[in-house]
Amino acid sequence: MTQASVIITNIGQLLPMAGSGGAFDVVAHGAVWIEGGRVRYAGPADGLPPEAGGPVVDAGGRLATPGLVDAHTHLLYAGHRAQEVALRARGASYLEMLEAGGGILATVAATAAASDEEVRRATRRRLEEALAAGTTTLELKTGYGLTPEAEWRLLGLAEALKAEGPQRLVLTFLGAHALPASHAGDPARFLAEMAAVHPALVGRADFVDIFLEPGVFEADVAEQYLAHAQQQGLAVKVHVDELQDGGGAAVAARRRAQSADHCAYTSEAGIAALKAAGTVAVLLPGTAGYLHPEHMAPARQFLDQGVPIAIASDGNPGSSPTSCLGTLLPWAAAWLHLTPEEVWAAVTRGGAAAVGRGDVGTLAPGAWGDVVLWDTDDYRVPCHRYGTNLVHAVYIGGQGVVPPGR
Ligand code: NIG
Ligand code: FE
């Protein structure tokens, strides 16, 4: 990872996202000093320490924020599923397409048919798109292999992409993403075979995840699978309540998962359980908007109950075909009924909490110097204008990785 030094001055509005709890500060006339990759100072320009050194960048009065942290993506695959657009228009549901061998299973087949280099290149392209839209840290899941060997292959490709940079990647093993035809009717056997991989994941995968959903993996077998991962010392995340309330939030809470993701149909009891466990709710408005726009996660209830939230892209070829969390901010605000302040918190320090990293998602001193300059002087605008990428420049560890003006 790059460890450069830079001083960014003439920032019109700076969002340090450094306060604890719900604190949200807007610093007018700001400056950021990054030294050796880490933030040394982020605050009013007239408070910049006299010893600050390094190349100086003039932000031209623009908005500066921490790099976005996209806490939930499935960007590691080959092919696309554009054929599903017309199927959906004729009334096919997400689970019907999966049960008919399409959906996730179609991407599994396309990924198996592609060479390592093809999968790597397609994923690299998506990571570049994400970067250009302001994502500097992202979680990347396996899950389009569905055999222990194929999931290993994907984990190896993910590790190679992580080593290349420039983004910071958090790796999640999602071998339990769907039940392949080879194990139809026997999810317990499938999960037992996948769980045999867990010991070898220690030190390689940051998290183990499962698609806990009625009709895919039920709560009881999913909980056993997660408990097995934890016995090996692995941390867990869980896909829950995406298409209906399957009791997944309670499982995530009992397992003390780092995050419970989707939560579109989570009940009040589920919300209370997550609160008690301190589990982060990762809300994915792009997916809900794509699959069932009439039903969104109850974001306000999560906030009112004091559950920490993140907002992520869920970038994947089926339910949220995007790489760009940065272009979803207006939809997060509109569909989840959140203020710009709440959206910014959920895509920066909220995302960082969901992936268990305190060193990103904030410009507090000591955090990594990952900064986005936006083509506006008002932090509300990226939560308001849709369909345009407003990113002007991106820095990771103080190094320019998206040049000004693109
Ligand atoms: O989070 N629900 C499971 N996984 C993804 C979709 C993956 C796909 O359709 O390819 C999700 O929505
Ligand atoms: Fe997902």
Short mmCIF file of C-alpha atoms and ligand atoms in Angstrom, two decimals:
data_model
loop_
_atom_site.label_atom_id
_atom_site.label_comp_id
_atom_site.label_asym_id
_atom_site.label_seq_id
_atom_site.Cartn_x
_atom_site.Cartn_y
_atom_site.Cartn_z
CA MET A 1 0.00 0.00 0.00
CA THR A 2 1.14 3.51 -0.79
CA GLN A 3 2.50 5.61 2.02
CA ALA A 4 2.88 9.07 0.55
CA SER A 5 2.81 12.57 1.98
CA VAL A 6 0.62 15.42 0.76
CA ILE A 7 -1.03 18.61 1.99
CA ILE A 8 -4.50 19.27 0.54
CA THR A 9 -5.46 22.89 1.02
CA ASN A 10 -8.29 25.21 -0.02
CA ILE A 11 -10.96 22.60 0.85
CA GLY A 12 -14.37 24.33 0.73
CA GLN A 13 -16.02 21.81 3.05
CA LEU A 14 -14.21 19.01 4.88
CA LEU A 15 -16.01 16.04 6.48
CA PRO A 16 -13.50 14.48 8.88
CA MET A 17 -16.11 11.90 10.10
CA ALA A 18 -13.96 11.68 13.19
CA GLY A 19 -16.43 12.25 16.01
CA SER A 20 -17.79 9.37 18.00
CA GLY A 21 -21.47 8.43 18.05
CA GLY A 22 -23.56 10.53 15.71
CA ALA A 23 -21.17 13.50 15.57
CA PHE A 24 -21.07 15.12 12.15
CA ASP A 25 -18.78 18.10 11.66
CA VAL A 26 -18.46 20.23 8.56
CA VAL A 27 -15.19 22.17 8.52
CA ALA A 28 -15.24 25.23 6.28
CA HIS A 29 -11.91 26.32 4.69
CA GLY A 30 -10.24 23.04 5.59
CA ALA A 31 -6.90 21.37 5.04
CA VAL A 32 -5.63 17.79 5.35
CA TRP A 33 -2.02 16.83 5.95
CA ILE A 34 -1.09 13.22 5.24
CA GLU A 35 2.39 12.01 6.17
CA GLY A 36 3.72 8.55 5.33
CA GLY A 37 0.26 7.46 4.25
CA ARG A 38 -1.48 8.44 7.49
CA VAL A 39 -3.54 11.48 8.43
CA ARG A 40 -1.57 13.87 10.62
CA TYR A 41 -4.06 16.73 10.55
CA ALA A 42 -7.59 17.32 9.21
CA GLY A 43 -9.28 20.56 10.23
CA PRO A 44 -9.40 24.31 9.60
CA ALA A 45 -6.67 25.42 7.22
CA ASP A 46 -5.51 28.11 9.65
CA GLY A 47 -4.76 25.36 12.21
CA LEU A 48 -2.37 23.43 9.94
CA PRO A 49 0.76 22.66 12.01
CA PRO A 50 3.78 24.73 10.88
CA GLU A 51 5.89 21.57 10.48
CA ALA A 52 3.50 20.15 7.83
CA GLY A 53 5.41 19.18 4.72
CA GLY A 54 5.02 17.48 1.36
CA PRO A 55 3.63 18.38 -2.04
CA VAL A 56 0.69 20.80 -1.85
CA VAL A 57 -2.58 20.18 -3.69
CA ASP A 58 -5.10 23.00 -4.11
CA ALA A 59 -8.62 21.53 -3.81
CA GLY A 60 -10.12 24.59 -5.46
CA GLY A 61 -12.80 25.05 -2.81
CA ARG A 62 -14.17 21.52 -3.29
CA LEU A 63 -15.71 19.09 -0.81
CA ALA A 64 -13.28 16.56 0.75
CA THR A 65 -14.41 13.38 2.52
CA PRO A 66 -12.85 10.10 3.63
CA GLY A 67 -12.73 7.47 0.87
CA LEU A 68 -15.94 5.44 0.75
CA VAL A 69 -15.94 2.04 2.46
CA ASP A 70 -18.14 -0.40 0.55
CA ALA A 71 -18.77 -3.12 3.14
CA HIS A 72 -20.58 -5.66 0.93
CA THR A 73 -19.72 -6.63 -2.65
CA HIS A 74 -19.75 -9.71 -4.87
CA LEU A 75 -17.62 -8.25 -7.67
CA LEU A 76 -15.49 -11.38 -8.24
CA TYR A 77 -17.09 -13.18 -11.20
CA ALA A 78 -17.20 -13.51 -14.97
CA GLY A 79 -20.00 -12.67 -17.40
CA HIS A 80 -23.23 -10.76 -16.80
CA ARG A 81 -26.91 -11.56 -16.34
CA ALA A 82 -28.52 -9.07 -18.69
CA GLN A 83 -30.83 -11.88 -19.83
CA GLU A 84 -32.63 -11.54 -16.49
CA VAL A 85 -33.94 -8.06 -17.25
CA ALA A 86 -36.59 -9.38 -19.65
CA LEU A 87 -37.33 -12.42 -17.45
CA ARG A 88 -38.00 -10.11 -14.54
CA ALA A 89 -40.17 -7.90 -16.73
CA ARG A 90 -42.33 -10.96 -17.43
CA GLY A 91 -42.73 -11.59 -13.73
CA ALA A 92 -39.93 -14.04 -12.80
CA SER A 93 -38.79 -13.57 -9.21
CA TYR A 94 -35.21 -13.68 -7.98
CA LEU A 95 -35.63 -17.07 -6.27
CA GLU A 96 -37.55 -18.56 -9.22
CA MET A 97 -34.64 -17.78 -11.54
CA LEU A 98 -32.23 -19.33 -9.03
CA GLU A 99 -34.38 -22.45 -8.62
CA ALA A 100 -34.48 -22.83 -12.42
CA GLY A 101 -30.67 -22.97 -12.53
CA GLY A 102 -30.25 -19.28 -13.40
CA GLY A 103 -29.42 -16.45 -11.04
CA ILE A 104 -26.35 -17.13 -8.91
CA LEU A 105 -25.96 -20.57 -10.56
CA ALA A 106 -25.70 -18.96 -14.01
CA THR A 107 -22.82 -16.80 -12.78
CA VAL A 108 -21.20 -19.87 -11.18
CA ALA A 109 -21.23 -21.54 -14.61
CA ALA A 110 -19.86 -18.44 -16.37
CA THR A 111 -17.10 -18.08 -13.77
CA ALA A 112 -16.14 -21.76 -14.05
CA ALA A 113 -15.90 -21.41 -17.83
CA ALA A 114 -13.61 -18.35 -17.63
CA SER A 115 -9.84 -18.52 -17.19
CA ASP A 116 -8.19 -17.08 -14.07
CA GLU A 117 -6.95 -14.19 -16.19
CA GLU A 118 -10.45 -13.48 -17.52
CA VAL A 119 -11.99 -13.44 -14.03
CA ARG A 120 -9.12 -11.32 -12.72
CA ARG A 121 -9.40 -8.80 -15.56
CA ALA A 122 -13.20 -8.50 -15.32
CA THR A 123 -12.97 -7.94 -11.58
CA ARG A 124 -10.08 -5.48 -11.93
CA ARG A 125 -12.24 -3.43 -14.28
CA ARG A 126 -15.03 -3.30 -11.67
CA LEU A 127 -12.58 -2.28 -8.95
CA GLU A 128 -11.42 0.55 -11.21
CA GLU A 129 -15.02 1.67 -11.69
CA ALA A 130 -15.51 1.61 -7.92
CA LEU A 131 -12.35 3.66 -7.40
CA ALA A 132 -13.37 6.28 -9.95
CA ALA A 133 -16.63 6.66 -7.98
CA GLY A 134 -14.80 7.15 -4.68
CA THR A 135 -14.54 3.65 -3.12
CA THR A 136 -11.14 3.25 -1.47
CA THR A 137 -11.87 0.23 0.76
CA LEU A 138 -14.15 -2.62 -0.19
CA GLU A 139 -15.20 -5.99 1.00
CA LEU A 140 -14.97 -8.65 -1.72
CA LYS A 141 -16.78 -11.97 -1.38
CA THR A 142 -16.14 -15.28 -3.06
CA GLY A 143 -19.33 -17.21 -3.78
CA TYR A 144 -19.48 -17.96 -7.49
CA GLY A 145 -17.58 -21.24 -7.12
CA LEU A 146 -19.82 -23.38 -4.90
CA THR A 147 -17.38 -26.29 -4.60
CA PRO A 148 -14.55 -26.22 -2.08
CA GLU A 149 -12.03 -26.22 -4.95
CA ALA A 150 -13.76 -23.49 -6.94
CA GLU A 151 -14.14 -21.30 -3.85
CA TRP A 152 -10.42 -21.76 -3.14
CA ARG A 153 -9.66 -20.64 -6.64
CA LEU A 154 -11.72 -17.47 -6.11
CA LEU A 155 -10.09 -16.76 -2.76
CA GLY A 156 -6.69 -17.00 -4.44
CA LEU A 157 -7.78 -14.56 -7.16
CA ALA A 158 -9.14 -12.20 -4.51
CA GLU A 159 -5.82 -12.32 -2.66
CA ALA A 160 -3.95 -11.49 -5.88
CA LEU A 161 -6.23 -8.49 -6.54
CA LYS A 162 -5.75 -7.34 -2.95
CA ALA A 163 -1.97 -7.51 -3.29
CA GLU A 164 -2.09 -5.42 -6.49
CA GLY A 165 -3.92 -2.52 -4.78
CA PRO A 166 -4.52 0.37 -4.86
CA GLN A 167 -7.74 -0.18 -2.88
CA ARG A 168 -7.81 -1.86 0.51
CA LEU A 169 -9.70 -5.14 0.17
CA VAL A 170 -11.39 -7.11 2.94
CA LEU A 171 -11.91 -10.74 1.90
CA THR A 172 -15.01 -12.77 2.77
CA PHE A 173 -15.48 -16.47 2.08
CA LEU A 174 -19.04 -17.02 0.83
CA GLY A 175 -18.81 -20.68 -0.18
CA ALA A 176 -22.39 -20.99 1.15
CA HIS A 177 -23.91 -18.64 -1.42
CA ALA A 178 -26.45 -21.05 -2.99
CA LEU A 179 -27.16 -24.78 -3.11
CA PRO A 180 -25.76 -26.29 -6.32
CA ALA A 181 -27.76 -28.91 -8.24
CA SER A 182 -25.23 -31.56 -7.16
CA HIS A 183 -26.55 -31.23 -3.58
CA ALA A 184 -30.24 -30.58 -4.27
CA GLY A 185 -32.33 -31.45 -1.22
CA ASP A 186 -29.28 -31.87 1.00
CA PRO A 187 -28.07 -28.48 2.24
CA ALA A 188 -26.62 -30.06 5.39
CA ARG A 189 -24.22 -32.22 3.37
CA PHE A 190 -23.25 -29.26 1.19
CA LEU A 191 -22.52 -27.09 4.21
CA ALA A 192 -20.55 -29.85 5.93
CA GLU A 193 -18.31 -30.17 2.85
CA MET A 194 -17.85 -26.40 2.63
CA ALA A 195 -17.14 -26.16 6.36
CA ALA A 196 -14.22 -28.55 5.90
CA VAL A 197 -12.44 -25.62 4.22
CA HIS A 198 -12.78 -23.34 7.26
CA PRO A 199 -9.56 -24.29 9.10
CA ALA A 200 -7.52 -23.38 6.01
CA LEU A 201 -9.16 -19.94 5.82
CA VAL A 202 -7.54 -18.71 9.01
CA GLY A 203 -5.17 -15.86 8.13
CA ARG A 204 -6.49 -15.71 4.58
CA ALA A 205 -10.17 -14.74 4.74
CA ASP A 206 -11.30 -11.94 7.05
CA PHE A 207 -14.86 -13.25 7.32
CA VAL A 208 -17.10 -16.24 6.57
CA ASP A 209 -20.60 -15.45 5.26
CA ILE A 210 -23.73 -17.43 4.33
CA PHE A 211 -26.92 -16.60 2.39
CA LEU A 212 -29.41 -17.27 5.20
CA GLU A 213 -32.80 -17.03 3.49
CA PRO A 214 -35.89 -19.28 3.51
CA GLY A 215 -35.59 -21.43 0.38
CA VAL A 216 -31.78 -21.11 0.27
CA PHE A 217 -30.13 -21.91 3.64
CA GLU A 218 -32.50 -22.05 6.60
CA ALA A 219 -31.70 -20.50 9.96
CA ASP A 220 -30.82 -23.75 11.78
CA VAL A 221 -28.26 -25.12 9.30
CA ALA A 222 -26.86 -21.64 8.72
CA GLU A 223 -26.28 -21.12 12.43
CA GLN A 224 -24.40 -24.43 12.71
CA TYR A 225 -22.23 -23.46 9.75
CA LEU A 226 -21.41 -20.06 11.28
CA ALA A 227 -20.69 -21.61 14.67
CA HIS A 228 -18.26 -24.02 13.01
CA ALA A 229 -16.41 -21.13 11.36
CA GLN A 230 -16.19 -19.34 14.70
CA GLN A 231 -14.79 -22.44 16.39
CA GLN A 232 -11.89 -22.18 13.94
CA GLY A 233 -11.34 -18.58 15.03
CA LEU A 234 -12.99 -16.95 12.00
CA ALA A 235 -15.24 -13.90 12.24
CA VAL A 236 -18.62 -14.00 10.53
CA LYS A 237 -21.10 -11.89 8.57
CA VAL A 238 -24.55 -13.03 7.47
CA HIS A 239 -26.94 -12.30 4.59
CA VAL A 240 -30.29 -12.03 6.39
CA ASP A 241 -33.91 -11.13 5.68
CA GLU A 242 -33.27 -10.11 2.07
CA LEU A 243 -36.52 -11.41 0.59
CA GLN A 244 -38.52 -12.21 3.72
CA ASP A 245 -38.05 -12.32 7.50
CA GLY A 246 -36.30 -15.65 7.97
CA GLY A 247 -35.18 -15.04 11.54
CA GLY A 248 -31.69 -14.27 10.27
CA ALA A 249 -31.12 -11.18 12.38
CA ALA A 250 -31.60 -13.23 15.55
CA VAL A 251 -29.04 -15.77 14.27
CA ALA A 252 -26.56 -12.99 13.43
CA ALA A 253 -27.05 -11.54 16.90
CA ARG A 254 -26.63 -14.89 18.66
CA ARG A 255 -23.43 -15.52 16.70
CA ARG A 256 -22.22 -11.97 17.54
CA ALA A 257 -21.65 -11.46 13.82
CA GLN A 258 -19.65 -8.42 12.72
CA SER A 259 -22.59 -7.51 10.49
CA ALA A 260 -26.06 -8.60 9.42
CA ASP A 261 -26.53 -7.64 5.79
CA HIS A 262 -29.66 -6.69 3.79
CA CYS A 263 -32.12 -6.63 6.74
CA ALA A 264 -34.87 -5.54 4.33
CA TYR A 265 -37.50 -7.56 6.19
CA THR A 266 -36.00 -7.62 9.69
CA SER A 267 -38.63 -7.49 12.45
CA GLU A 268 -38.63 -5.27 15.53
CA ALA A 269 -37.44 -8.23 17.59
CA GLY A 270 -34.59 -8.77 15.12
CA ILE A 271 -33.60 -5.12 15.37
CA ALA A 272 -33.58 -5.34 19.17
CA ALA A 273 -31.41 -8.47 19.01
CA LEU A 274 -28.87 -6.75 16.74
CA LYS A 275 -28.76 -3.77 19.08
CA ALA A 276 -28.06 -5.99 22.09
CA ALA A 277 -25.30 -7.83 20.20
CA GLY A 278 -23.65 -4.70 18.81
CA THR A 279 -23.90 -6.15 15.30
CA VAL A 280 -23.76 -3.63 12.44
CA ALA A 281 -26.75 -3.65 10.04
CA VAL A 282 -25.50 -3.30 6.46
CA LEU A 283 -28.31 -1.86 4.36
CA LEU A 284 -28.27 -2.39 0.60
CA PRO A 285 -30.74 0.00 -1.02
CA GLY A 286 -29.47 -0.72 -4.53
CA THR A 287 -30.57 -4.35 -4.17
CA ALA A 288 -33.94 -3.56 -2.66
CA GLY A 289 -34.49 -0.93 -5.35
CA TYR A 290 -33.60 -3.43 -8.07
CA LEU A 291 -35.61 -6.40 -6.75
CA HIS A 292 -38.47 -4.98 -4.69
CA PRO A 293 -38.59 -1.18 -4.71
CA GLU A 294 -41.86 -1.26 -2.76
CA HIS A 295 -40.07 -2.63 0.29
CA MET A 296 -36.97 -1.06 1.84
CA ALA A 297 -35.05 -1.85 5.02
CA PRO A 298 -36.51 0.05 8.01
CA ALA A 299 -33.45 2.29 8.28
CA ARG A 300 -35.09 4.80 10.61
CA GLN A 301 -36.02 2.05 13.08
CA PHE A 302 -32.43 0.81 13.14
CA LEU A 303 -31.18 4.32 13.89
CA ASP A 304 -33.88 5.02 16.48
CA GLN A 305 -33.03 1.76 18.26
CA GLY A 306 -29.32 2.61 18.23
CA VAL A 307 -28.17 -0.13 15.84
CA PRO A 308 -25.04 1.00 13.96
CA ILE A 309 -25.72 1.04 10.21
CA ALA A 310 -23.62 0.91 7.07
CA ILE A 311 -24.81 1.40 3.50
CA ALA A 312 -23.11 -0.70 0.84
CA SER A 313 -23.52 -1.44 -2.86
CA ASP A 314 -23.97 -5.26 -2.82
CA GLY A 315 -22.38 -4.97 -6.28
CA ASN A 316 -23.14 -8.29 -8.03
CA PRO A 317 -24.40 -9.45 -11.43
CA GLY A 318 -27.95 -10.26 -10.30
CA SER A 319 -29.57 -8.17 -7.62
CA SER A 320 -27.43 -5.01 -7.77
CA PRO A 321 -25.45 -4.74 -11.01
CA THR A 322 -23.12 -1.88 -10.11
CA SER A 323 -19.59 -1.36 -8.84
CA CYS A 324 -20.16 2.17 -7.62
CA LEU A 325 -21.32 2.92 -4.10
CA GLY A 326 -20.63 6.60 -4.83
CA THR A 327 -23.46 6.82 -7.37
CA LEU A 328 -25.96 5.21 -4.94
CA LEU A 329 -25.90 7.99 -2.35
CA PRO A 330 -29.01 9.83 -3.64
CA TRP A 331 -30.97 6.57 -3.68
CA ALA A 332 -29.82 5.68 -0.18
CA ALA A 333 -31.13 9.06 1.00
CA ALA A 334 -34.40 8.94 -0.94
CA TRP A 335 -35.36 5.29 -0.46
CA LEU A 336 -34.17 4.80 3.12
CA HIS A 337 -35.42 8.27 4.16
CA LEU A 338 -32.05 9.33 5.50
CA THR A 339 -30.46 12.76 5.73
CA PRO A 340 -27.18 13.53 3.92
CA GLU A 341 -25.44 13.48 7.30
CA GLU A 342 -26.74 9.95 7.98
CA VAL A 343 -25.81 8.73 4.51
CA TRP A 344 -22.24 10.05 4.77
CA ALA A 345 -21.79 8.37 8.15
CA ALA A 346 -23.11 5.05 6.80
CA VAL A 347 -20.77 4.95 3.77
CA THR A 348 -17.63 6.00 5.67
CA ARG A 349 -17.18 5.10 9.34
CA GLY A 350 -20.32 2.90 9.24
CA GLY A 351 -18.85 0.81 6.43
CA ALA A 352 -15.56 0.62 8.32
CA ALA A 353 -17.34 -0.71 11.42
CA ALA A 354 -19.09 -3.34 9.29
CA VAL A 355 -15.73 -4.71 8.12
CA GLY A 356 -14.08 -4.33 11.52
CA ARG A 357 -11.59 -1.64 10.54
CA GLY A 358 -10.99 1.44 12.65
CA ASP A 359 -8.23 2.75 10.40
CA VAL A 360 -10.41 3.81 7.44
CA GLY A 361 -13.70 5.66 6.94
CA THR A 362 -12.49 8.65 8.96
CA LEU A 363 -9.86 11.37 8.68
CA ALA A 364 -9.04 11.26 12.38
CA PRO A 365 -5.28 11.59 13.04
CA GLY A 366 -3.62 8.18 12.56
CA ALA A 367 -6.20 6.87 10.07
CA TRP A 368 -5.09 6.02 6.54
CA GLY A 369 -4.96 9.09 4.30
CA ASP A 370 -7.73 7.98 1.93
CA VAL A 371 -9.47 11.12 0.65
CA VAL A 372 -12.00 11.91 -2.07
CA LEU A 373 -12.38 15.38 -3.58
CA TRP A 374 -15.85 15.94 -5.02
CA ASP A 375 -16.87 18.34 -7.76
CA THR A 376 -19.03 20.43 -5.46
CA ASP A 377 -18.56 22.75 -2.49
CA ASP A 378 -21.61 21.37 -0.62
CA TYR A 379 -21.68 17.94 1.06
CA ARG A 380 -25.41 17.56 0.39
CA VAL A 381 -24.98 17.56 -3.40
CA PRO A 382 -23.55 13.97 -3.79
CA CYS A 383 -26.67 12.78 -1.86
CA HIS A 384 -28.92 14.72 -4.20
CA ARG A 385 -27.78 14.60 -7.84
CA TYR A 386 -27.99 11.14 -9.37
CA GLY A 387 -26.58 9.58 -12.51
CA THR A 388 -23.42 11.68 -12.53
CA ASN A 389 -20.12 10.67 -10.99
CA LEU A 390 -19.15 13.76 -8.98
CA VAL A 391 -15.71 12.47 -7.96
CA HIS A 392 -12.94 14.92 -8.87
CA ALA A 393 -9.87 13.13 -7.46
CA VAL A 394 -9.00 10.24 -5.11
CA TYR A 395 -6.02 9.70 -2.78
CA ILE A 396 -5.13 6.43 -1.06
CA GLY A 397 -2.48 6.57 1.63
CA GLY A 398 -1.73 10.12 0.45
CA GLN A 399 -1.02 8.96 -3.10
CA GLY A 400 -3.12 10.33 -5.96
CA VAL A 401 -4.86 7.32 -7.57
CA VAL A 402 -7.56 9.14 -9.57
CA PRO A 403 -6.07 12.29 -11.11
CA PRO A 404 -7.84 15.63 -10.65
CA GLY A 405 -10.60 16.13 -13.18
CA ARG A 406 -10.29 12.49 -14.34
O1 NIG B 1 -26.63 -10.17 -1.83
N1 NIG B 1 -28.35 -12.87 -2.01
C1 NIG B 1 -27.32 -13.38 -2.33
N2 NIG B 1 -26.31 -12.80 -2.95
C2 NIG B 1 -26.39 -11.57 -3.66
C3 NIG B 1 -26.89 -11.76 -5.05
C4 NIG B 1 -25.95 -12.52 -5.87
C5 NIG B 1 -26.41 -12.75 -7.28
O2 NIG B 1 -27.61 -12.65 -7.60
O3 NIG B 1 -25.55 -13.06 -8.09
C6 NIG B 1 -27.15 -10.53 -2.87
O4 NIG B 1 -28.22 -10.05 -3.27
FE FE B 2 -24.92 -9.86 -1.03
#
